[in-house]
Coordinates of C-alpha atoms in Angstrom, one line a residue:
X418 CA -26.9 -10.6 -30.4
X419 CA -23.6 -11.5 -32.1
X420 CA -22.1 -12.5 -28.7
X421 CA -25.0 -15.0 -28.0
X422 CA -24.6 -16.5 -31.4
X423 CA -20.8 -16.9 -31.0
X424 CA -21.3 -18.3 -27.5
X425 CA -23.7 -21.0 -28.8
X426 CA -21.2 -21.9 -31.7
X427 CA -18.3 -22.2 -29.2
X428 CA -20.3 -24.4 -26.8
X429 CA -21.2 -26.7 -29.7
X430 CA -17.5 -27.2 -30.5
X431 CA -16.1 -27.6 -26.9
X432 CA -16.8 -30.4 -24.4
X433 CA -17.0 -28.4 -21.2
X434 CA -17.3 -31.5 -19.1
X435 CA -13.6 -32.1 -19.8
X436 CA -10.8 -30.1 -18.3
X437 CA -10.0 -27.3 -20.9
X438 CA -7.5 -24.6 -20.2
X439 CA -8.2 -20.9 -20.6
X440 CA -5.8 -20.7 -23.5
X441 CA -7.5 -23.5 -25.4
X442 CA -10.9 -21.8 -24.9
X443 CA -9.5 -18.5 -26.2
X444 CA -8.1 -20.3 -29.3
X445 CA -11.4 -22.0 -30.0
X446 CA -13.3 -18.8 -29.6
X447 CA -11.0 -16.9 -32.0
X448 CA -11.4 -19.7 -34.6
X449 CA -15.2 -19.6 -34.3
X450 CA -15.4 -15.8 -34.5
X451 CA -13.1 -15.7 -37.6
X452 CA -15.2 -18.4 -39.3
X453 CA -18.6 -16.9 -38.5
X454 CA -17.6 -13.4 -39.6
X455 CA -15.7 -14.3 -42.8
X456 CA -18.4 -12.9 -45.1
X457 CA -19.3 -10.0 -42.9
X458 CA -17.2 -6.9 -42.3
X459 CA -16.4 -6.4 -38.6
X460 CA -13.4 -4.4 -37.4
X461 CA -10.5 -6.1 -35.7
X462 CA -11.3 -4.2 -32.5
X463 CA -14.9 -5.4 -32.6
X464 CA -13.8 -9.0 -33.2
X465 CA -11.5 -8.8 -30.2
X466 CA -14.3 -7.4 -28.1
X467 CA -16.6 -10.2 -29.1
X468 CA -13.8 -12.8 -28.3
X469 CA -13.4 -11.3 -24.9
X470 CA -17.1 -11.1 -24.2
X471 CA -17.6 -14.8 -25.1
X472 CA -14.6 -15.8 -23.0
X473 CA -15.9 -13.8 -20.0
X474 CA -19.2 -15.5 -20.4
X475 CA -17.7 -18.9 -20.3
X476 CA -14.8 -18.5 -17.8
X477 CA -15.3 -15.2 -16.0
X478 CA -18.2 -13.2 -14.7
X479 CA -19.8 -12.3 -18.1
X480 CA -20.6 -8.6 -18.5
X481 CA -19.3 -7.8 -15.1
X482 CA -15.7 -8.6 -16.0
X483 CA -14.8 -5.4 -17.7
X484 CA -16.3 -3.4 -14.8
X485 CA -14.3 -5.4 -12.3
X486 CA -11.1 -4.7 -14.3
X487 CA -11.9 -0.9 -14.4
X488 CA -10.0 0.6 -11.5
X489 CA -12.1 3.8 -11.6
X490 CA -15.3 1.8 -10.7
X491 CA -15.6 1.3 -6.9
X492 CA -19.0 -0.3 -6.7
X493 CA -21.2 -2.4 -8.9
X494 CA -24.9 -2.8 -8.1
X495 CA -27.1 -5.3 -10.0
X496 CA -30.8 -4.9 -9.4
X497 CA -32.2 -7.8 -11.3
X498 CA -30.5 -9.1 -14.5
X499 CA -31.3 -6.1 -16.6
X500 CA -30.5 -3.1 -14.3
X501 CA -26.8 -2.5 -13.5
X502 CA -25.5 0.6 -11.7
X503 CA -21.9 1.6 -11.0
X504 CA -20.2 4.1 -8.7
X505 CA -17.5 5.9 -10.5
X506 CA -15.5 8.9 -9.1
X507 CA -18.0 9.0 -6.2
X508 CA -21.1 9.2 -8.4
X509 CA -23.8 6.7 -9.3
X510 CA -24.6 5.8 -13.0
X511 CA -26.8 3.3 -14.7
X512 CA -25.0 1.4 -17.4
X513 CA -26.4 0.1 -20.7
X514 CA -25.2 -3.4 -19.8
X515 CA -27.5 -6.3 -18.9
X516 CA -27.3 -10.0 -18.6
X517 CA -28.7 -12.1 -21.5
X518 CA -31.3 -13.6 -19.1
X519 CA -32.3 -14.0 -15.5
X520 CA -30.9 -17.5 -15.7
X521 CA -27.5 -16.2 -16.8
X522 CA -27.4 -13.8 -13.9
X523 CA -28.3 -16.5 -11.4
X524 CA -25.6 -18.7 -12.9
X525 CA -23.0 -15.9 -12.3
X526 CA -24.3 -15.5 -8.7
X527 CA -23.7 -19.2 -8.1
X528 CA -20.3 -19.0 -9.7
X529 CA -19.2 -16.2 -7.3
X530 CA -20.6 -17.9 -4.2
X531 CA -19.2 -21.3 -5.0
X532 CA -15.7 -19.9 -5.2
X533 CA -15.8 -19.1 -1.5
X534 CA -17.4 -22.4 -0.5
X535 CA -20.7 -20.7 0.4
X536 CA -24.3 -21.5 -0.5
X537 CA -27.2 -19.4 -1.6
X538 CA -30.6 -20.8 -2.5
X539 CA -34.3 -20.3 -1.6
X540 CA -33.8 -21.6 1.9
X541 CA -30.7 -19.5 2.5
X542 CA -31.3 -16.4 0.2
X543 CA -28.8 -14.0 1.7
X544 CA -25.0 -14.5 1.6
X545 CA -21.8 -12.5 1.9
X546 CA -18.8 -13.6 -0.3
X547 CA -15.7 -12.2 -1.9
X548 CA -14.0 -12.3 -5.2
X549 CA -10.4 -13.4 -5.8
X550 CA -9.1 -9.8 -5.7
X551 CA -10.7 -9.3 -2.2
X552 CA -13.8 -7.4 -3.4
X553 CA -16.8 -7.8 -1.1
X554 CA -20.0 -9.3 -2.5
X555 CA -23.5 -9.3 -1.1
X556 CA -26.2 -11.4 -2.7
X557 CA -29.9 -11.4 -2.0
X558 CA -32.2 -13.7 -4.0
X559 CA -35.8 -13.3 -5.1
X560 CA -38.5 -13.6 -3.8
X561 CA -36.9 -11.8 -0.9
X562 CA -35.7 -9.2 -3.4
X563 CA -39.0 -8.3 -5.1
X564 CA -37.5 -6.8 -8.2
X565 CA -35.3 -9.8 -8.9
X566 CA -32.1 -11.2 -7.4
X567 CA -29.6 -8.5 -6.4
X568 CA -25.8 -8.5 -6.1
X569 CA -23.7 -5.7 -4.8
X570 CA -19.9 -5.7 -5.3
X571 CA -17.7 -3.4 -3.3
X572 CA -14.4 -3.2 -5.0
X573 CA -11.1 -2.5 -3.3
X574 CA -7.9 -0.9 -4.6
X575 CA -5.3 -3.3 -5.8
X576 CA -2.6 -1.1 -4.3
X577 CA -1.4 -1.3 -0.7
X578 CA -3.5 1.1 1.3
X579 CA -1.2 3.4 3.3
X580 CA -1.6 6.4 5.4
X581 CA 0.2 8.4 2.7
X582 CA -2.5 7.5 0.2
X583 CA -5.1 8.7 2.6
X584 CA -3.2 11.9 3.0
X585 CA -3.3 12.5 -0.8
X586 CA -7.0 11.9 -0.8
X587 CA -7.5 14.5 2.0
X588 CA -8.9 12.0 4.5
X589 CA -6.4 13.3 7.1
X590 CA -3.5 15.7 7.3
X591 CA 0.2 15.4 8.2
X592 CA -0.4 15.8 11.9
X593 CA -3.1 13.1 12.1
X594 CA -0.9 10.8 10.0
X595 CA 1.9 11.1 12.5
X596 CA -0.4 10.9 15.5
X597 CA -2.2 7.7 14.3
X598 CA 1.1 6.1 13.4
X599 CA 2.4 6.7 17.0
X600 CA -0.9 5.4 18.5
X601 CA -0.6 2.2 16.5
X602 CA 3.0 1.7 17.5
X603 CA 2.1 2.4 21.1
X604 CA -0.5 -0.4 21.0
X605 CA -3.5 1.7 21.6
X606 CA -6.8 -0.3 21.1
X607 CA -8.5 1.6 18.3
X608 CA -12.2 1.4 17.1
X609 CA -13.2 2.9 13.8
X610 CA -16.8 3.9 13.2
X611 CA -18.6 5.2 10.2
X612 CA -21.5 4.7 7.8
X613 CA -21.7 2.4 4.8
X614 CA -19.1 3.3 2.2
X615 CA -17.4 5.8 4.5
X616 CA -14.0 4.1 4.2
X617 CA -13.8 2.1 7.5
X618 CA -12.0 -0.9 6.0
X619 CA -9.7 1.4 4.0
X620 CA -8.7 3.1 7.3
X621 CA -8.3 -0.2 9.0
X622 CA -6.0 -1.4 6.3
X623 CA -3.9 1.8 6.5
X624 CA -3.6 1.6 10.3
X625 CA -2.7 -2.1 10.1
X626 CA 0.2 -1.4 7.8
X627 CA 1.7 0.8 10.6
X628 CA 2.1 -2.2 12.8
X629 CA 5.7 -3.2 13.5
X630 CA 6.7 -6.0 11.2
X631 CA 8.0 -8.3 13.9
X632 CA 4.6 -8.8 15.6
X633 CA 2.2 -11.8 15.4
X634 CA -1.1 -10.6 13.9
X635 CA -4.4 -12.5 13.7
X636 CA -7.1 -11.0 11.5
X637 CA -10.7 -12.2 11.8
X638 CA -13.3 -11.3 9.2
X639 CA -16.8 -12.3 8.0
X640 CA -15.5 -12.1 4.4
X641 CA -11.7 -11.7 4.1
X642 CA -10.8 -8.3 2.6
X643 CA -8.0 -6.9 4.7
X644 CA -4.7 -6.5 2.9
X645 CA -1.8 -6.5 5.4
X646 CA 1.7 -6.6 3.8
X647 CA 5.2 -7.1 5.2
X648 CA 4.2 -9.0 8.3
X649 CA 5.4 -12.6 8.1
X650 CA 3.7 -13.8 11.3
X651 CA 0.2 -13.2 10.0
X652 CA -2.8 -15.6 10.5
X653 CA -6.0 -14.8 8.5
X654 CA -9.2 -16.3 9.7
X655 CA -12.6 -16.2 8.0
X656 CA -16.1 -17.1 9.3
X657 CA -18.1 -19.8 7.6
X658 CA -21.8 -20.1 7.0
X659 CA -23.8 -23.2 7.9
X660 CA -24.0 -26.0 5.3
X661 CA -27.2 -27.3 3.7
X662 CA -28.0 -29.3 6.9
X663 CA -27.6 -26.1 9.0
X664 CA -24.4 -27.5 10.6
X665 CA -20.7 -26.6 10.7
X666 CA -21.1 -22.9 11.0
X667 CA -18.1 -20.9 12.3
X668 CA -19.0 -17.5 13.7
X669 CA -16.7 -14.6 14.3
X670 CA -17.1 -15.0 18.0
X671 CA -15.8 -18.6 17.7
X672 CA -12.7 -17.3 15.8
X673 CA -12.1 -14.6 18.4
X674 CA -12.1 -17.3 21.2
X675 CA -9.8 -19.5 19.1
X676 CA -7.4 -16.7 18.4
X677 CA -6.8 -16.2 22.1
X678 CA -5.1 -19.6 22.2
X679 CA -2.8 -18.7 19.3
X680 CA -0.5 -16.3 21.1
X681 CA -1.4 -13.1 19.1
X682 CA 0.3 -9.8 19.7
X683 CA -2.7 -8.1 18.2
X684 CA -6.2 -9.1 17.0
X685 CA -7.8 -7.3 14.2
X686 CA -11.6 -7.9 13.7
X687 CA -12.8 -6.6 10.4
X688 CA -16.2 -5.6 11.6
X689 CA -18.3 -6.3 14.7
X690 CA -22.1 -6.5 14.1
X691 CA -23.6 -8.5 16.9
X692 CA -22.9 -10.7 19.9
X693 CA -19.2 -11.2 18.9
X694 CA -18.6 -7.7 20.3
X695 CA -18.3 -9.0 23.9
X696 CA -15.6 -11.4 22.8
X697 CA -13.7 -8.7 21.0
X698 CA -13.9 -6.5 24.1
X699 CA -12.8 -9.3 26.4
X700 CA -9.8 -9.9 24.1
X701 CA -8.8 -6.2 24.4
X702 CA -9.2 -6.5 28.2
X703 CA -7.0 -9.6 28.5
X704 CA -3.7 -8.2 27.5
X705 CA -4.0 -8.0 23.7
X706 CA -3.2 -4.3 23.4
X707 CA -3.0 -2.8 19.9
X708 CA -6.2 -4.5 18.7
X709 CA -8.3 -2.9 16.0
X710 CA -11.9 -3.2 14.8
X711 CA -14.7 -1.3 13.0
X712 CA -18.4 -0.9 13.2
X713 CA -21.3 1.0 11.7
X714 CA -22.2 4.2 13.6
X715 CA -23.2 7.8 13.0
X716 CA -20.7 9.2 15.5
X717 CA -18.2 8.1 18.1
X718 CA -20.9 8.6 20.8
X719 CA -23.5 6.7 18.8
X720 CA -21.0 3.9 18.3
X721 CA -20.6 3.5 22.0
X722 CA -24.4 3.0 22.3
X723 CA -24.3 0.5 19.5
X724 CA -21.5 -1.4 21.2
X725 CA -23.7 -1.6 24.3
X726 CA -26.6 -3.0 22.3
X727 CA -24.4 -5.6 20.6
X728 CA -23.1 -6.8 23.9
X729 CA -26.6 -7.2 25.2
X730 CA -27.3 -9.4 22.2
X731 CA -24.9 -12.0 23.6
X732 CA -24.9 -11.6 27.4
X733 CA -27.3 -10.3 30.1
X734 CA -25.2 -7.8 32.0
X735 CA -26.1 -4.5 33.8
X736 CA -25.5 -1.5 31.6
X737 CA -23.0 0.0 34.1
X738 CA -20.9 -3.2 33.8
X739 CA -21.0 -3.1 30.0
X740 CA -19.9 0.5 29.9
X741 CA -17.0 -0.3 32.3
X742 CA -15.9 -3.1 29.9
X743 CA -16.1 -0.8 26.9
X744 CA -14.2 2.0 28.6
X745 CA -11.4 -0.2 29.6
X746 CA -11.2 -2.1 26.3
X747 CA -10.7 0.8 23.8
X748 CA -8.4 3.8 24.0
X749 CA -9.3 5.7 20.9
X750 CA -12.4 6.1 18.7
X751 CA -12.0 7.3 15.1
X752 CA -15.1 8.4 13.2
X753 CA -15.0 8.6 9.4
X754 CA -17.7 10.2 7.3
X755 CA -18.6 10.5 3.7
X756 CA -19.3 14.2 3.2
X757 CA -21.8 15.7 0.9
X758 CA -19.1 16.2 -1.8
X759 CA -18.6 12.4 -1.7
X760 CA -15.1 12.8 0.0
X761 CA -14.3 10.5 2.8
X762 CA -12.6 12.1 5.8
X763 CA -11.8 11.5 9.5
X764 CA -14.2 13.9 11.2
X765 CA -13.4 13.1 14.8
X766 CA -10.8 11.3 16.9
X767 CA -11.8 10.9 20.5
X768 CA -10.1 9.4 23.6
X769 CA -12.1 7.2 26.1
X770 CA -11.0 8.5 29.5
X771 CA -13.2 6.6 31.8
X772 CA -16.6 6.5 33.4
X773 CA -18.4 9.4 35.2
X774 CA -21.9 9.3 36.6
X775 CA -22.4 6.0 34.8
X776 CA -21.6 7.5 31.4
X777 CA -18.5 6.8 29.2
X778 CA -16.4 9.9 29.0
X779 CA -15.2 10.9 25.5
X780 CA -12.6 13.6 25.1
X781 CA -12.3 15.0 21.5
X782 CA -8.6 15.0 20.4
X783 CA -9.0 16.1 16.8
X784 CA -12.0 17.3 14.8
X785 CA -12.6 18.3 11.2
X786 CA -14.0 21.8 10.8
X787 CA -15.5 23.0 7.6
X788 CA -14.3 26.4 6.3
X789 CA -16.2 26.7 3.1
X790 CA -16.9 25.1 -0.3
X791 CA -15.2 25.7 -3.6
X792 CA -16.4 24.2 -6.9
X793 CA -18.4 21.6 -5.1
X794 CA -15.5 20.5 -2.9
X795 CA -15.7 20.9 0.8
X796 CA -12.7 22.8 2.3
X797 CA -11.8 22.5 6.0
X798 CA -9.1 21.9 8.5
X799 CA -8.3 19.3 11.2
X800 CA -8.1 21.0 14.6
X801 CA -6.5 19.6 17.7
X802 CA -8.9 20.2 20.5
X803 CA -7.0 18.5 23.4
X804 CA -3.9 16.5 24.2
X805 CA -4.1 12.9 25.2
X806 CA -4.7 12.3 28.9
X807 CA -3.9 8.5 28.9
X808 CA -0.2 8.3 27.9
X809 CA 0.7 5.2 29.9
X810 CA 1.0 3.0 26.8
X811 CA 2.9 5.7 25.0
X812 CA 5.4 5.8 27.8
X813 CA 5.7 2.0 28.1
X814 CA 6.6 1.7 24.4
X815 CA 9.2 4.5 24.6
X816 CA 7.2 6.8 22.3
X817 CA 6.6 9.7 24.7
X818 CA 9.3 11.8 23.2
X819 CA 8.0 11.2 19.7
X820 CA 4.5 12.3 20.9
X821 CA 5.9 15.4 22.5
X822 CA 7.9 16.3 19.4
X823 CA 4.7 15.9 17.4
X824 CA 2.9 18.4 19.7
X825 CA 5.7 20.9 19.6
X826 CA 6.1 20.6 15.8
X827 CA 2.5 21.4 15.0
X828 CA 2.0 23.9 17.9
X829 CA 4.7 26.1 16.3
X830 CA 3.4 26.1 12.7

């Protein structure tokens, strides 16, 4: 209640139609809070909290701001203005926070969406956007959302995602780290599959940061969230929704086609969901080795079926022709899963070795095998099932000795 009263007093004293800096706003808020609480005892910490809350309501994302700045929170789910859930340390909690009103929540939604030049309204009630820190935002307005408008924010680590970080988290082991680093340097075309929240984008970021720094990279995303560091020749492209008139939409498939004329060494597509899949596959089949992408799937085999379906959304081709295109486009499939203890791990790395009897042949190279469970934490090991059959690219890049050393090193442990 105090926050709403202070907010009202501040708005009475500031002309928000004029350009006012953040510092000026903070000074005015502090003055108002001190004046209004002169005859009431409120601790300095509480006064500082009130000042921050009022400032966040005016210039930031209101009650969400503290959650966004808390690095232990990985996801924020708002189901209507008065129900807010967070994911913290892999577990979901309902918070005690709520927006002052439905109108305030909708104002925050418009604020988020406007920053990425997107539009959300009754005629276009679903939108994907992002925050300045790269966090992914999905909005769905009522009446499509029956319980009130919803907003889901997937936060990303502010640190550079590296393979070493994934090693510390147990997502892979030393052998897989070295293996995948060699595969990226050898310009293998790699596809990452997994369910929602499994860590596909995190893995894509980590693999991307293994790319040699002298290459030209083009990233294509629906909402830009990839963080690739150290590469100067980097072009980042982002799709665009249609405007109010339904015109000027730029799809991922348009960006993939455009990227082919930009002399890329590699193309990285954040996620394929539909007809743009055929353009991604054609890019991989036209000399752009080393390309990376992700998609939603329950396993590597399931992902292949989904790729077929996505291609059929855009072109009418015989299934055997589609499978041939997929088999020649990708070299490796990585499947990531969120296990029952909430940990995210690579559970399978498979090699596409060709077509047999009309089916794409998958050869499992590494697999995660559970060995038990201790104090709610799944224990297991990454087992090498086979060696790679297709080593042409490894030889061409002069990495065959490095790969052989890897096999010898871990065979003798």
